[in-house]
């Protein structure tokens, strides 16, 4: 349920300028609508719900907004299109929550409260569940079950990370967190791993966590994490850690410490994904419950050659580590000891050619009964291509922009005046891009023709010179 209010100073972004009104929703007990007659076709300005949901989800999760407010401007405009858009976009906003600024915290707190009030207002009132003297808007213990949050994304914003303490302090934001199944943290400068601990206090449904680290984290903050923090996320079983490929020497030196600090928070991991080389030999004590290990090993390009290698991961050595050392003088075959690192499956994502160290790893996996899988995720054509020239990059950006605008031009939807103005602006920009692209192509053709003419002149001059030399020789 969406309330459209005017004059609300707290939420000017997600509210429309129309008079205050409440959108009525048919109660569950109401009889269902009869089936449409044979030959009935939906209005031309309506799209299939599945297609519209996919489009709105891609736009909502896009990272190409000019500012953190643009996402909410889009939300406000889209909610005024028609009932179909409102019905689809509002659940998407609650299911895929993005906290990029303080405005996001305020807007989400307001919309969550309104959502709970609306749903509770349609339910039959049970006086035994509401204590005497409490208001009808008071939160109930099972209100978090009204939400089906799939993702909470926290981009790498310094202000946002300093405001993460708002989650446990807000009774409404806690509802979103308790129902969330997946969190995604983008770590940049001034972001601390210890701030993520606030998500562990209420994240009862949390199962998957993703870290995207693009810059070096604070060593002082990493040292504050201890084994006592291992109880923060007892239900998380899947962890993905991705690092920037353009890492400097400082990033490489602190990478192992960052991975260790993150693994401390998740003691019951079943599935781990890494995309940068790190010695697993130093992480065996933190991976005792791991069942599936996925390593993304992209090829390393040096000038015109490239190669992939598993030597830096030390997987074979990690498989041999035991819990406790064997007694002196005892035969290793009689008491091999219990291994600390006991995955059931290891998946290597790389190019079609087997990486260096594959055969040694295959022998170790066969010896310890570990399934080894080679997955082709990179090809010679699309994996880390060479750098584009300035002209090629400009042409690629122009073609992508034109494809996006032309796609939205043909959508059979009913749009508001604000969106019509935006679409008209897009059409004008598309025409400008077409003119620029045509000019670049004409310049390229002209330069090619000029170079061919120049080559023909040079060849003709050489042939004339050769003929003159030959005539001189014959005359002599």
CSV table of C-alpha atoms in Angstrom, one decimal:
chain,number,residue,atom,x,y,z
A,1,UNK,CA,0.0,0.0,0.0
A,2,UNK,CA,1.3,3.4,-1.0
A,3,UNK,CA,0.2,6.7,0.6
A,4,UNK,CA,0.5,9.8,-1.5
A,5,UNK,CA,0.9,12.7,0.9
A,6,UNK,CA,1.6,16.4,0.3
A,7,UNK,CA,3.5,18.8,2.5
A,8,UNK,CA,5.6,16.1,4.1
A,9,UNK,CA,9.0,17.6,4.9
A,10,UNK,CA,10.6,14.3,5.8
A,11,UNK,CA,9.9,12.6,2.4
A,12,UNK,CA,9.8,15.0,-0.5
A,13,UNK,CA,11.4,12.5,-2.8
A,14,UNK,CA,9.0,9.5,-2.8
A,15,UNK,CA,5.8,11.4,-2.3
A,16,UNK,CA,3.7,13.0,-5.1
A,17,UNK,CA,2.2,16.5,-5.1
A,18,UNK,CA,-1.4,15.3,-5.4
A,19,UNK,CA,-3.7,15.7,-2.4
A,20,UNK,CA,-3.5,13.3,0.4
A,21,UNK,CA,-5.4,10.1,-0.3
A,22,UNK,CA,-5.5,6.4,0.4
A,23,UNK,CA,-5.5,3.8,-2.3
A,24,UNK,CA,-8.0,1.1,-1.4
A,25,UNK,CA,-7.1,-2.5,-1.8
A,26,UNK,CA,-9.6,-5.3,-2.3
A,27,UNK,CA,-9.8,-7.4,0.9
A,28,UNK,CA,-8.8,-11.1,0.7
A,29,UNK,CA,-12.3,-12.3,1.4
A,30,UNK,CA,-13.7,-10.5,-1.6
A,31,UNK,CA,-14.9,-12.7,-4.5
A,32,UNK,CA,-12.5,-13.1,-7.3
A,33,UNK,CA,-13.1,-11.4,-10.7
A,34,UNK,CA,-14.7,-13.5,-13.4
A,35,UNK,CA,-12.5,-14.8,-16.2
A,36,UNK,CA,-12.2,-12.4,-19.2
A,37,UNK,CA,-14.4,-13.3,-22.2
A,38,UNK,CA,-13.0,-15.3,-25.1
A,39,UNK,CA,-11.0,-13.1,-27.5
A,40,UNK,CA,-10.3,-10.5,-24.8
A,41,UNK,CA,-7.0,-8.6,-25.3
A,42,UNK,CA,-5.4,-6.4,-22.6
A,43,UNK,CA,-5.0,-2.7,-23.3
A,44,UNK,CA,-2.2,-1.8,-25.7
A,45,UNK,CA,-0.6,0.4,-23.1
A,46,UNK,CA,0.0,-2.5,-20.7
A,47,UNK,CA,3.0,-4.7,-20.6
A,48,UNK,CA,3.4,-8.3,-19.2
A,49,UNK,CA,4.1,-8.1,-15.5
A,50,UNK,CA,7.2,-10.3,-15.9
A,51,UNK,CA,8.8,-8.0,-18.5
A,52,UNK,CA,7.9,-4.8,-16.6
A,53,UNK,CA,9.2,-6.3,-13.3
A,54,UNK,CA,12.5,-7.2,-14.9
A,55,UNK,CA,12.9,-3.7,-16.4
A,56,UNK,CA,12.0,-1.9,-13.2
A,57,UNK,CA,14.4,-4.1,-11.2
A,58,UNK,CA,17.3,-3.4,-13.5
A,59,UNK,CA,16.7,0.3,-13.3
A,60,UNK,CA,16.3,0.2,-9.5
A,61,UNK,CA,19.5,-1.7,-9.0
A,62,UNK,CA,21.5,0.4,-11.5
A,63,UNK,CA,24.7,2.1,-10.2
A,64,UNK,CA,24.6,4.8,-12.9
A,65,UNK,CA,22.5,7.3,-11.0
A,66,UNK,CA,23.8,10.9,-11.0
A,67,UNK,CA,23.1,11.2,-7.3
A,68,UNK,CA,21.6,9.3,-4.5
A,69,UNK,CA,18.3,11.3,-4.9
A,70,UNK,CA,17.8,10.3,-8.5
A,71,UNK,CA,16.7,6.8,-7.5
A,72,UNK,CA,13.9,8.2,-5.4
A,73,UNK,CA,12.9,10.7,-8.1
A,74,UNK,CA,12.5,7.7,-10.4
A,75,UNK,CA,10.4,5.9,-7.7
A,76,UNK,CA,8.1,8.9,-7.4
A,77,UNK,CA,7.6,9.3,-11.1
A,78,UNK,CA,7.1,5.5,-11.7
A,79,UNK,CA,4.5,5.3,-8.9
A,80,UNK,CA,2.3,7.8,-10.8
A,81,UNK,CA,2.3,6.0,-14.1
A,82,UNK,CA,-0.5,3.5,-13.4
A,83,UNK,CA,-1.7,0.8,-11.0
A,84,UNK,CA,0.4,-1.9,-12.7
A,85,UNK,CA,3.6,0.1,-12.1
A,86,UNK,CA,2.7,0.8,-8.4
A,87,UNK,CA,1.9,-2.8,-7.7
A,88,UNK,CA,5.2,-4.0,-9.1
A,89,UNK,CA,7.7,-1.3,-8.0
A,90,UNK,CA,6.6,-1.0,-4.4
A,91,UNK,CA,7.4,-4.6,-3.5
A,92,UNK,CA,10.6,-4.4,-5.5
A,93,UNK,CA,11.7,-1.4,-3.4
A,94,UNK,CA,11.2,-3.3,-0.2
A,95,UNK,CA,12.7,-6.5,-1.5
A,96,UNK,CA,15.9,-4.9,-2.9
A,97,UNK,CA,16.8,-2.2,-0.4
A,98,UNK,CA,19.7,0.1,-1.1
A,99,UNK,CA,21.2,2.3,1.6
A,100,UNK,CA,23.5,4.8,-0.1
A,101,UNK,CA,22.9,8.0,2.0
A,102,UNK,CA,21.0,9.3,5.1
A,103,UNK,CA,18.1,10.0,2.8
A,104,UNK,CA,17.7,6.3,2.1
A,105,UNK,CA,17.5,5.6,5.8
A,106,UNK,CA,14.8,8.2,6.4
A,107,UNK,CA,12.7,7.2,3.3
A,108,UNK,CA,12.9,3.5,4.1
A,109,UNK,CA,11.9,4.0,7.7
A,110,UNK,CA,8.9,6.0,6.6
A,111,UNK,CA,7.8,3.6,3.9
A,112,UNK,CA,8.3,0.5,6.1
A,113,UNK,CA,6.1,2.1,8.8
A,114,UNK,CA,3.4,3.0,6.3
A,115,UNK,CA,3.5,-0.6,4.8
A,116,UNK,CA,3.0,-2.1,8.3
A,117,UNK,CA,0.2,0.3,9.2
A,118,UNK,CA,-1.6,-0.5,5.9
A,119,UNK,CA,-1.3,-4.2,6.2
A,120,UNK,CA,-2.3,-4.3,9.8
A,121,UNK,CA,-5.2,-2.0,9.0
A,122,UNK,CA,-6.7,-4.5,6.7
A,123,UNK,CA,-6.4,-7.4,9.1
A,124,UNK,CA,-9.1,-8.1,11.7
A,125,UNK,CA,-8.2,-6.4,15.0
A,126,UNK,CA,-7.2,-8.8,17.8
A,127,UNK,CA,-7.3,-7.0,21.1
A,128,UNK,CA,-5.5,-9.7,23.0
A,129,UNK,CA,-2.4,-9.1,20.9
A,130,UNK,CA,-2.3,-5.3,21.6
A,131,UNK,CA,-1.5,-4.2,25.1
A,132,UNK,CA,-3.7,-1.7,26.8
A,133,UNK,CA,-2.8,1.9,26.2
A,134,UNK,CA,-0.7,1.2,23.0
A,135,UNK,CA,-1.4,2.8,19.7
A,136,UNK,CA,-2.6,0.9,16.6
A,137,UNK,CA,0.7,1.8,14.9
A,138,UNK,CA,2.8,-0.1,17.4
A,139,UNK,CA,4.9,-2.7,15.9
A,140,UNK,CA,4.1,-6.4,16.6
A,141,UNK,CA,6.5,-9.2,17.2
A,142,UNK,CA,5.8,-10.9,13.9
A,143,UNK,CA,5.7,-7.8,11.7
A,144,UNK,CA,9.0,-8.7,10.1
A,145,UNK,CA,7.2,-11.6,8.4
A,146,UNK,CA,5.3,-9.0,6.3
A,147,UNK,CA,8.5,-8.5,4.3
A,148,UNK,CA,10.3,-10.7,1.9
A,149,UNK,CA,13.7,-8.9,1.6
A,150,UNK,CA,16.0,-10.5,-0.9
A,151,UNK,CA,18.9,-8.0,-0.8
A,152,UNK,CA,20.2,-5.2,1.3
A,153,UNK,CA,23.0,-3.3,-0.6
A,154,UNK,CA,25.3,-0.9,1.2
A,155,UNK,CA,27.4,1.0,-1.3
A,156,UNK,CA,30.8,2.4,-0.4
A,157,UNK,CA,29.7,5.7,1.1
A,158,UNK,CA,31.5,7.2,4.1
A,159,UNK,CA,28.3,8.8,5.4
A,160,UNK,CA,26.4,5.6,5.0
A,161,UNK,CA,28.9,3.4,6.8
A,162,UNK,CA,29.0,5.9,9.7
A,163,UNK,CA,25.2,5.6,9.9
A,164,UNK,CA,24.8,1.8,10.0
A,165,UNK,CA,24.1,2.1,13.7
A,166,UNK,CA,20.6,3.3,12.7
A,167,UNK,CA,19.6,-0.3,12.0
A,168,UNK,CA,19.6,-1.6,15.5
A,169,UNK,CA,18.2,1.7,16.9
A,170,UNK,CA,15.2,1.8,14.5
A,171,UNK,CA,12.3,-0.5,15.1
A,172,UNK,CA,11.2,-0.2,11.5
A,173,UNK,CA,14.6,-0.8,9.9
A,174,UNK,CA,15.0,-3.9,12.0
A,175,UNK,CA,12.0,-5.4,10.3
A,176,UNK,CA,13.8,-5.2,7.0
A,177,UNK,CA,16.9,-6.7,8.4
A,178,UNK,CA,15.2,-9.6,10.1
A,179,UNK,CA,13.6,-10.7,6.9
A,180,UNK,CA,16.7,-10.2,4.7
A,181,UNK,CA,18.3,-13.2,3.1
A,182,UNK,CA,21.3,-11.6,1.4
A,183,UNK,CA,23.5,-8.6,2.1
A,184,UNK,CA,26.0,-6.9,-0.2
A,185,UNK,CA,28.7,-4.5,1.2
A,186,UNK,CA,30.8,-2.3,-1.0
A,187,UNK,CA,34.0,-1.4,0.9
A,188,UNK,CA,36.0,1.7,0.0
A,189,UNK,CA,38.1,4.2,1.9
A,190,UNK,CA,36.9,5.0,5.4
A,191,UNK,CA,34.7,1.8,5.5
A,192,UNK,CA,35.3,-0.6,8.4
A,193,UNK,CA,34.6,-4.3,8.5
A,194,UNK,CA,33.6,-4.0,12.2
A,195,UNK,CA,30.6,-1.8,11.1
A,196,UNK,CA,29.1,-4.9,9.5
A,197,UNK,CA,28.6,-6.5,12.9
A,198,UNK,CA,25.3,-4.5,13.4
A,199,UNK,CA,23.7,-6.7,10.7
A,200,UNK,CA,24.4,-9.8,12.7
A,201,UNK,CA,22.3,-8.8,15.7
A,202,UNK,CA,19.0,-8.9,13.9
A,203,UNK,CA,19.8,-10.9,10.7
A,204,UNK,CA,18.0,-14.1,11.6
A,205,UNK,CA,17.2,-14.9,8.0
A,206,UNK,CA,20.5,-13.8,6.6
A,207,UNK,CA,22.2,-16.6,4.6
A,208,UNK,CA,24.4,-15.0,2.0
A,209,UNK,CA,26.9,-12.1,2.3
A,210,UNK,CA,29.0,-10.4,-0.4
A,211,UNK,CA,31.9,-8.1,0.1
A,212,UNK,CA,33.2,-5.9,-2.8
A,213,UNK,CA,36.5,-4.3,-1.7
A,214,UNK,CA,38.0,-1.7,-4.0
A,215,UNK,CA,40.6,0.0,-1.7
A,216,UNK,CA,42.7,-0.8,1.3
A,217,UNK,CA,40.9,-1.1,4.6
A,218,UNK,CA,42.0,0.1,8.0
A,219,UNK,CA,44.6,-2.2,9.6
A,220,UNK,CA,43.6,-0.8,13.0
A,221,UNK,CA,40.0,-1.8,12.5
A,222,UNK,CA,41.0,-5.2,11.2
A,223,UNK,CA,42.9,-5.8,14.5
A,224,UNK,CA,39.8,-5.1,16.6
A,225,UNK,CA,38.1,-8.2,15.2
A,226,UNK,CA,38.5,-11.2,17.5
A,227,UNK,CA,37.1,-14.7,17.9
A,228,UNK,CA,34.4,-13.2,20.1
A,229,UNK,CA,32.8,-11.7,16.9
A,230,UNK,CA,32.3,-15.2,15.5
A,231,UNK,CA,28.8,-15.4,17.0
A,232,UNK,CA,27.6,-12.4,15.0
A,233,UNK,CA,26.5,-14.3,11.9
A,234,UNK,CA,25.9,-17.9,12.9
A,235,UNK,CA,23.3,-18.5,10.1
A,236,UNK,CA,25.4,-17.2,7.2
A,237,UNK,CA,26.5,-20.2,5.1
A,238,UNK,CA,27.6,-18.5,1.8
A,239,UNK,CA,30.3,-15.8,1.5
A,240,UNK,CA,31.6,-14.0,-1.6
A,241,UNK,CA,34.7,-11.8,-1.4
A,242,UNK,CA,35.6,-9.8,-4.5
A,243,UNK,CA,38.6,-7.4,-4.8
A,244,UNK,CA,39.5,-4.9,-7.4
A,245,UNK,CA,41.8,-6.2,-10.1
A,246,UNK,CA,43.8,-3.0,-10.2
A,247,UNK,CA,45.5,-3.5,-6.9
A,248,UNK,CA,48.6,-1.7,-5.9
A,249,UNK,CA,51.4,-3.0,-3.6
A,250,UNK,CA,49.6,-1.8,-0.5
A,251,UNK,CA,46.4,-3.7,-1.5
A,252,UNK,CA,48.3,-6.9,-2.1
A,253,UNK,CA,50.1,-6.7,1.2
A,254,UNK,CA,46.8,-6.2,3.2
A,255,UNK,CA,44.7,-8.6,1.2
A,256,UNK,CA,45.3,-11.7,3.4
A,257,UNK,CA,44.6,-9.7,6.5
A,258,UNK,CA,41.3,-8.4,5.1
A,259,UNK,CA,40.1,-11.9,4.1
A,260,UNK,CA,41.1,-13.3,7.5
A,261,UNK,CA,39.2,-10.5,9.3
A,262,UNK,CA,36.1,-11.1,7.2
A,263,UNK,CA,36.2,-14.9,7.8
A,264,UNK,CA,36.2,-14.4,11.5
A,265,UNK,CA,32.7,-13.1,11.4
A,266,UNK,CA,31.3,-16.2,9.7
A,267,UNK,CA,32.3,-19.4,11.5
A,268,UNK,CA,29.7,-21.7,9.8
A,269,UNK,CA,30.6,-21.2,6.1
A,270,UNK,CA,29.6,-23.9,3.7
A,271,UNK,CA,30.4,-22.1,0.4
A,272,UNK,CA,33.2,-19.5,-0.2
A,273,UNK,CA,34.0,-17.6,-3.4
A,274,UNK,CA,37.3,-15.7,-3.9
A,275,UNK,CA,38.6,-13.9,-7.0
A,276,UNK,CA,42.1,-12.9,-5.9
A,277,UNK,CA,45.1,-15.1,-5.1
A,278,UNK,CA,45.5,-15.7,-1.4
A,279,UNK,CA,47.3,-18.5,0.4
A,280,UNK,CA,44.6,-20.9,1.7
A,281,UNK,CA,47.3,-22.4,3.9
A,282,UNK,CA,46.9,-19.4,6.2
A,283,UNK,CA,43.1,-19.7,6.3
A,284,UNK,CA,42.6,-23.4,7.1
A,285,UNK,CA,41.6,-22.8,10.8
A,286,UNK,CA,38.8,-20.5,9.6
A,287,UNK,CA,37.4,-23.0,7.0
A,288,UNK,CA,36.8,-26.1,9.1
A,289,UNK,CA,33.1,-26.4,8.0
A,290,UNK,CA,33.6,-25.4,4.3
A,291,UNK,CA,32.1,-27.8,1.7
A,292,UNK,CA,32.3,-25.9,-1.6
A,293,UNK,CA,35.2,-23.6,-2.6
A,294,UNK,CA,34.9,-21.5,-5.8
A,295,UNK,CA,38.0,-19.7,-7.1
A,296,UNK,CA,37.7,-17.1,-9.9
A,297,UNK,CA,41.1,-17.2,-11.6
A,298,UNK,CA,41.1,-14.7,-14.5
A,299,UNK,CA,44.0,-14.8,-17.0
A,300,UNK,CA,46.8,-12.3,-16.4
A,301,UNK,CA,47.7,-10.3,-19.5
A,302,UNK,CA,51.3,-9.0,-20.1
A,303,UNK,CA,51.6,-7.2,-23.4
A,304,UNK,CA,50.5,-9.7,-26.0
A,305,UNK,CA,50.7,-12.9,-23.9
A,306,UNK,CA,48.6,-14.2,-21.0
A,307,UNK,CA,48.6,-17.0,-18.5
A,308,UNK,CA,46.7,-18.4,-15.5
A,309,UNK,CA,48.2,-20.1,-12.4
A,310,UNK,CA,47.1,-21.7,-9.2
A,311,UNK,CA,50.5,-21.7,-7.6
A,312,UNK,CA,49.7,-18.7,-5.3
A,313,UNK,CA,46.6,-20.3,-3.7
A,314,UNK,CA,48.5,-23.2,-2.0
A,315,UNK,CA,45.4,-25.4,-2.2
A,316,UNK,CA,47.3,-28.7,-2.2
A,317,UNK,CA,49.2,-27.7,1.0
A,318,UNK,CA,46.0,-26.6,2.7
A,319,UNK,CA,44.4,-30.0,2.0
A,320,UNK,CA,47.2,-31.7,4.0
A,321,UNK,CA,46.9,-29.6,7.2
A,322,UNK,CA,45.7,-31.6,10.2
A,323,UNK,CA,44.0,-30.5,13.4
A,324,UNK,CA,46.8,-31.5,15.7
A,325,UNK,CA,50.4,-32.7,15.1
A,326,UNK,CA,51.0,-36.4,15.2
A,327,UNK,CA,53.0,-37.9,18.1
A,328,UNK,CA,56.7,-38.4,17.5
A,329,UNK,CA,57.7,-41.8,16.2
A,330,UNK,CA,54.2,-42.7,15.2
A,331,UNK,CA,53.6,-44.0,11.6
A,332,UNK,CA,51.8,-41.4,9.6
A,333,UNK,CA,49.8,-44.1,7.8
A,334,UNK,CA,48.4,-45.6,11.0
A,335,UNK,CA,47.2,-42.2,12.4
A,336,UNK,CA,47.0,-39.6,9.6
A,337,UNK,CA,45.1,-37.2,11.8
A,338,UNK,CA,41.9,-35.2,11.0
A,339,UNK,CA,42.3,-32.6,8.3
A,340,UNK,CA,41.2,-29.0,9.1
A,341,UNK,CA,40.4,-28.1,5.4
A,342,UNK,CA,37.9,-30.7,4.1
A,343,UNK,CA,36.0,-29.3,1.1
A,344,UNK,CA,33.8,-31.7,-0.9
A,345,UNK,CA,34.1,-29.7,-4.1
A,346,UNK,CA,36.5,-27.2,-5.6
A,347,UNK,CA,35.5,-25.2,-8.7
A,348,UNK,CA,38.1,-23.3,-10.7
A,349,UNK,CA,36.7,-20.6,-13.0
A,350,UNK,CA,39.2,-19.7,-15.7
A,351,UNK,CA,39.8,-19.9,-19.5
A,352,UNK,CA,39.6,-23.0,-21.6
A,353,UNK,CA,43.3,-23.8,-21.2
A,354,UNK,CA,44.1,-25.5,-17.9
A,355,UNK,CA,46.0,-23.2,-15.5
A,356,UNK,CA,49.5,-23.9,-14.3
A,357,UNK,CA,49.5,-26.2,-11.3
A,358,UNK,CA,46.2,-27.9,-12.3
A,359,UNK,CA,47.7,-31.5,-12.6
A,360,UNK,CA,49.3,-31.3,-9.1
A,361,UNK,CA,46.0,-30.0,-7.6
A,362,UNK,CA,44.1,-32.8,-9.4
A,363,UNK,CA,46.4,-35.4,-7.8
A,364,UNK,CA,45.9,-34.0,-4.4
A,365,UNK,CA,42.1,-33.8,-4.8
A,366,UNK,CA,41.9,-37.4,-6.0
A,367,UNK,CA,44.0,-38.5,-3.0
A,368,UNK,CA,41.7,-36.7,-0.5
A,369,UNK,CA,38.4,-37.5,-2.2
A,370,UNK,CA,37.7,-33.9,-3.3
A,371,UNK,CA,35.7,-33.3,-6.5
A,372,UNK,CA,37.6,-30.8,-8.8
A,373,UNK,CA,35.7,-29.0,-11.5
A,374,UNK,CA,37.1,-26.8,-14.3
A,375,UNK,CA,34.5,-24.2,-15.4
A,376,UNK,CA,35.3,-22.0,-18.5
A,377,UNK,CA,34.4,-18.5,-17.6
A,378,UNK,CA,36.8,-16.6,-19.8
A,379,UNK,CA,37.5,-16.8,-23.5
A,380,UNK,CA,40.1,-15.2,-25.7
A,381,UNK,CA,37.5,-12.9,-27.3
A,382,UNK,CA,35.8,-11.4,-24.3
A,383,UNK,CA,38.1,-11.9,-21.3
A,384,UNK,CA,40.1,-8.8,-20.5
A,385,UNK,CA,40.5,-7.5,-24.1
A,386,UNK,CA,43.2,-5.1,-25.0
A,387,UNK,CA,42.7,-1.4,-24.3
A,388,UNK,CA,40.4,0.5,-26.7
A,389,UNK,CA,41.6,3.5,-28.6
A,390,UNK,CA,40.0,6.9,-27.8
A,391,UNK,CA,37.9,6.7,-31.0
A,392,UNK,CA,36.8,3.1,-30.3
A,393,UNK,CA,35.8,3.9,-26.7
A,394,UNK,CA,33.8,7.0,-27.9
A,395,UNK,CA,32.0,4.9,-30.6
A,396,UNK,CA,31.2,2.1,-28.1
A,397,UNK,CA,29.7,4.6,-25.5
A,398,UNK,CA,27.6,6.3,-28.2
A,399,UNK,CA,26.3,3.0,-29.5
A,400,UNK,CA,25.3,1.8,-26.0
A,401,UNK,CA,23.6,5.1,-25.3
A,402,UNK,CA,21.7,5.0,-28.5
A,403,UNK,CA,20.6,1.4,-27.9
A,404,UNK,CA,19.3,2.3,-24.5
A,405,UNK,CA,17.3,5.3,-25.6
A,406,UNK,CA,15.8,3.6,-28.6
A,407,UNK,CA,14.8,0.6,-26.5
A,408,UNK,CA,12.8,2.9,-24.1
A,409,UNK,CA,11.3,4.7,-27.1
A,410,UNK,CA,9.4,1.6,-28.3
A,411,UNK,CA,8.0,0.5,-24.9
A,412,UNK,CA,4.2,0.3,-25.2
A,413,UNK,CA,3.4,2.0,-21.8
A,414,UNK,CA,1.3,4.9,-20.6
A,415,UNK,CA,3.6,7.6,-19.1
A,416,UNK,CA,3.1,10.7,-17.1
A,417,UNK,CA,4.0,14.3,-18.2
A,418,UNK,CA,7.3,14.2,-16.3
A,419,UNK,CA,8.3,11.0,-18.1
A,420,UNK,CA,7.1,12.4,-21.5
A,421,UNK,CA,9.4,15.4,-21.0
A,422,UNK,CA,12.3,13.0,-20.2
A,423,UNK,CA,11.6,10.9,-23.2
A,424,UNK,CA,11.5,14.0,-25.5
A,425,UNK,CA,14.9,15.0,-24.1
A,426,UNK,CA,16.2,11.4,-24.7
A,427,UNK,CA,15.0,11.6,-28.3
A,428,UNK,CA,16.9,14.9,-28.9
A,429,UNK,CA,20.0,13.3,-27.3
A,430,UNK,CA,19.7,10.3,-29.5
A,431,UNK,CA,19.6,12.5,-32.6
A,432,UNK,CA,22.7,14.3,-31.5
A,433,UNK,CA,24.5,11.0,-30.9
A,434,UNK,CA,23.5,9.7,-34.3
A,435,UNK,CA,25.0,12.8,-35.9
A,436,UNK,CA,28.2,12.4,-33.9
A,437,UNK,CA,28.4,8.8,-34.9
A,438,UNK,CA,27.8,9.5,-38.6
A,439,UNK,CA,30.4,12.2,-38.5
A,440,UNK,CA,33.0,9.9,-36.9
A,441,UNK,CA,32.2,7.2,-39.5
A,442,UNK,CA,32.5,9.8,-42.4
A,443,UNK,CA,35.9,11.0,-41.0
A,444,UNK,CA,37.1,7.4,-40.8
A,445,UNK,CA,36.1,6.7,-44.4
A,446,UNK,CA,37.6,9.9,-45.5
A,447,UNK,CA,40.9,9.2,-43.7
A,448,UNK,CA,40.9,5.7,-45.2
A,449,UNK,CA,40.4,7.0,-48.7
A,450,UNK,CA,43.1,9.7,-48.3
A,451,UNK,CA,45.5,7.1,-47.1
A,452,UNK,CA,44.8,4.9,-50.0
A,453,UNK,CA,45.2,7.8,-52.5
A,454,UNK,CA,48.5,8.7,-50.8
A,455,UNK,CA,49.7,5.1,-51.1
A,456,UNK,CA,48.7,5.0,-54.8
A,457,UNK,CA,50.7,8.2,-55.4
A,458,UNK,CA,53.8,6.7,-53.7
A,459,UNK,CA,53.5,3.5,-55.7
A,460,UNK,CA,53.1,5.5,-59.0
A,461,UNK,CA,56.1,7.6,-58.1
A,462,UNK,CA,58.2,4.5,-57.5
A,463,UNK,CA,57.0,2.8,-60.7
A,464,UNK,CA,57.9,6.0,-62.7
A,465,UNK,CA,61.3,6.1,-61.0
A,466,UNK,CA,61.9,2.4,-61.9
A,467,UNK,CA,60.8,3.0,-65.5
A,468,UNK,CA,63.1,6.0,-65.8
A,469,UNK,CA,66.1,4.0,-64.4
A,470,UNK,CA,65.3,1.2,-66.8
A,471,UNK,CA,65.2,3.5,-69.8
A,472,UNK,CA,68.5,5.1,-68.8
A,473,UNK,CA,70.1,1.7,-68.5
A,474,UNK,CA,68.8,0.7,-72.0
A,475,UNK,CA,70.0,3.9,-73.5
A,476,UNK,CA,73.5,3.4,-72.1
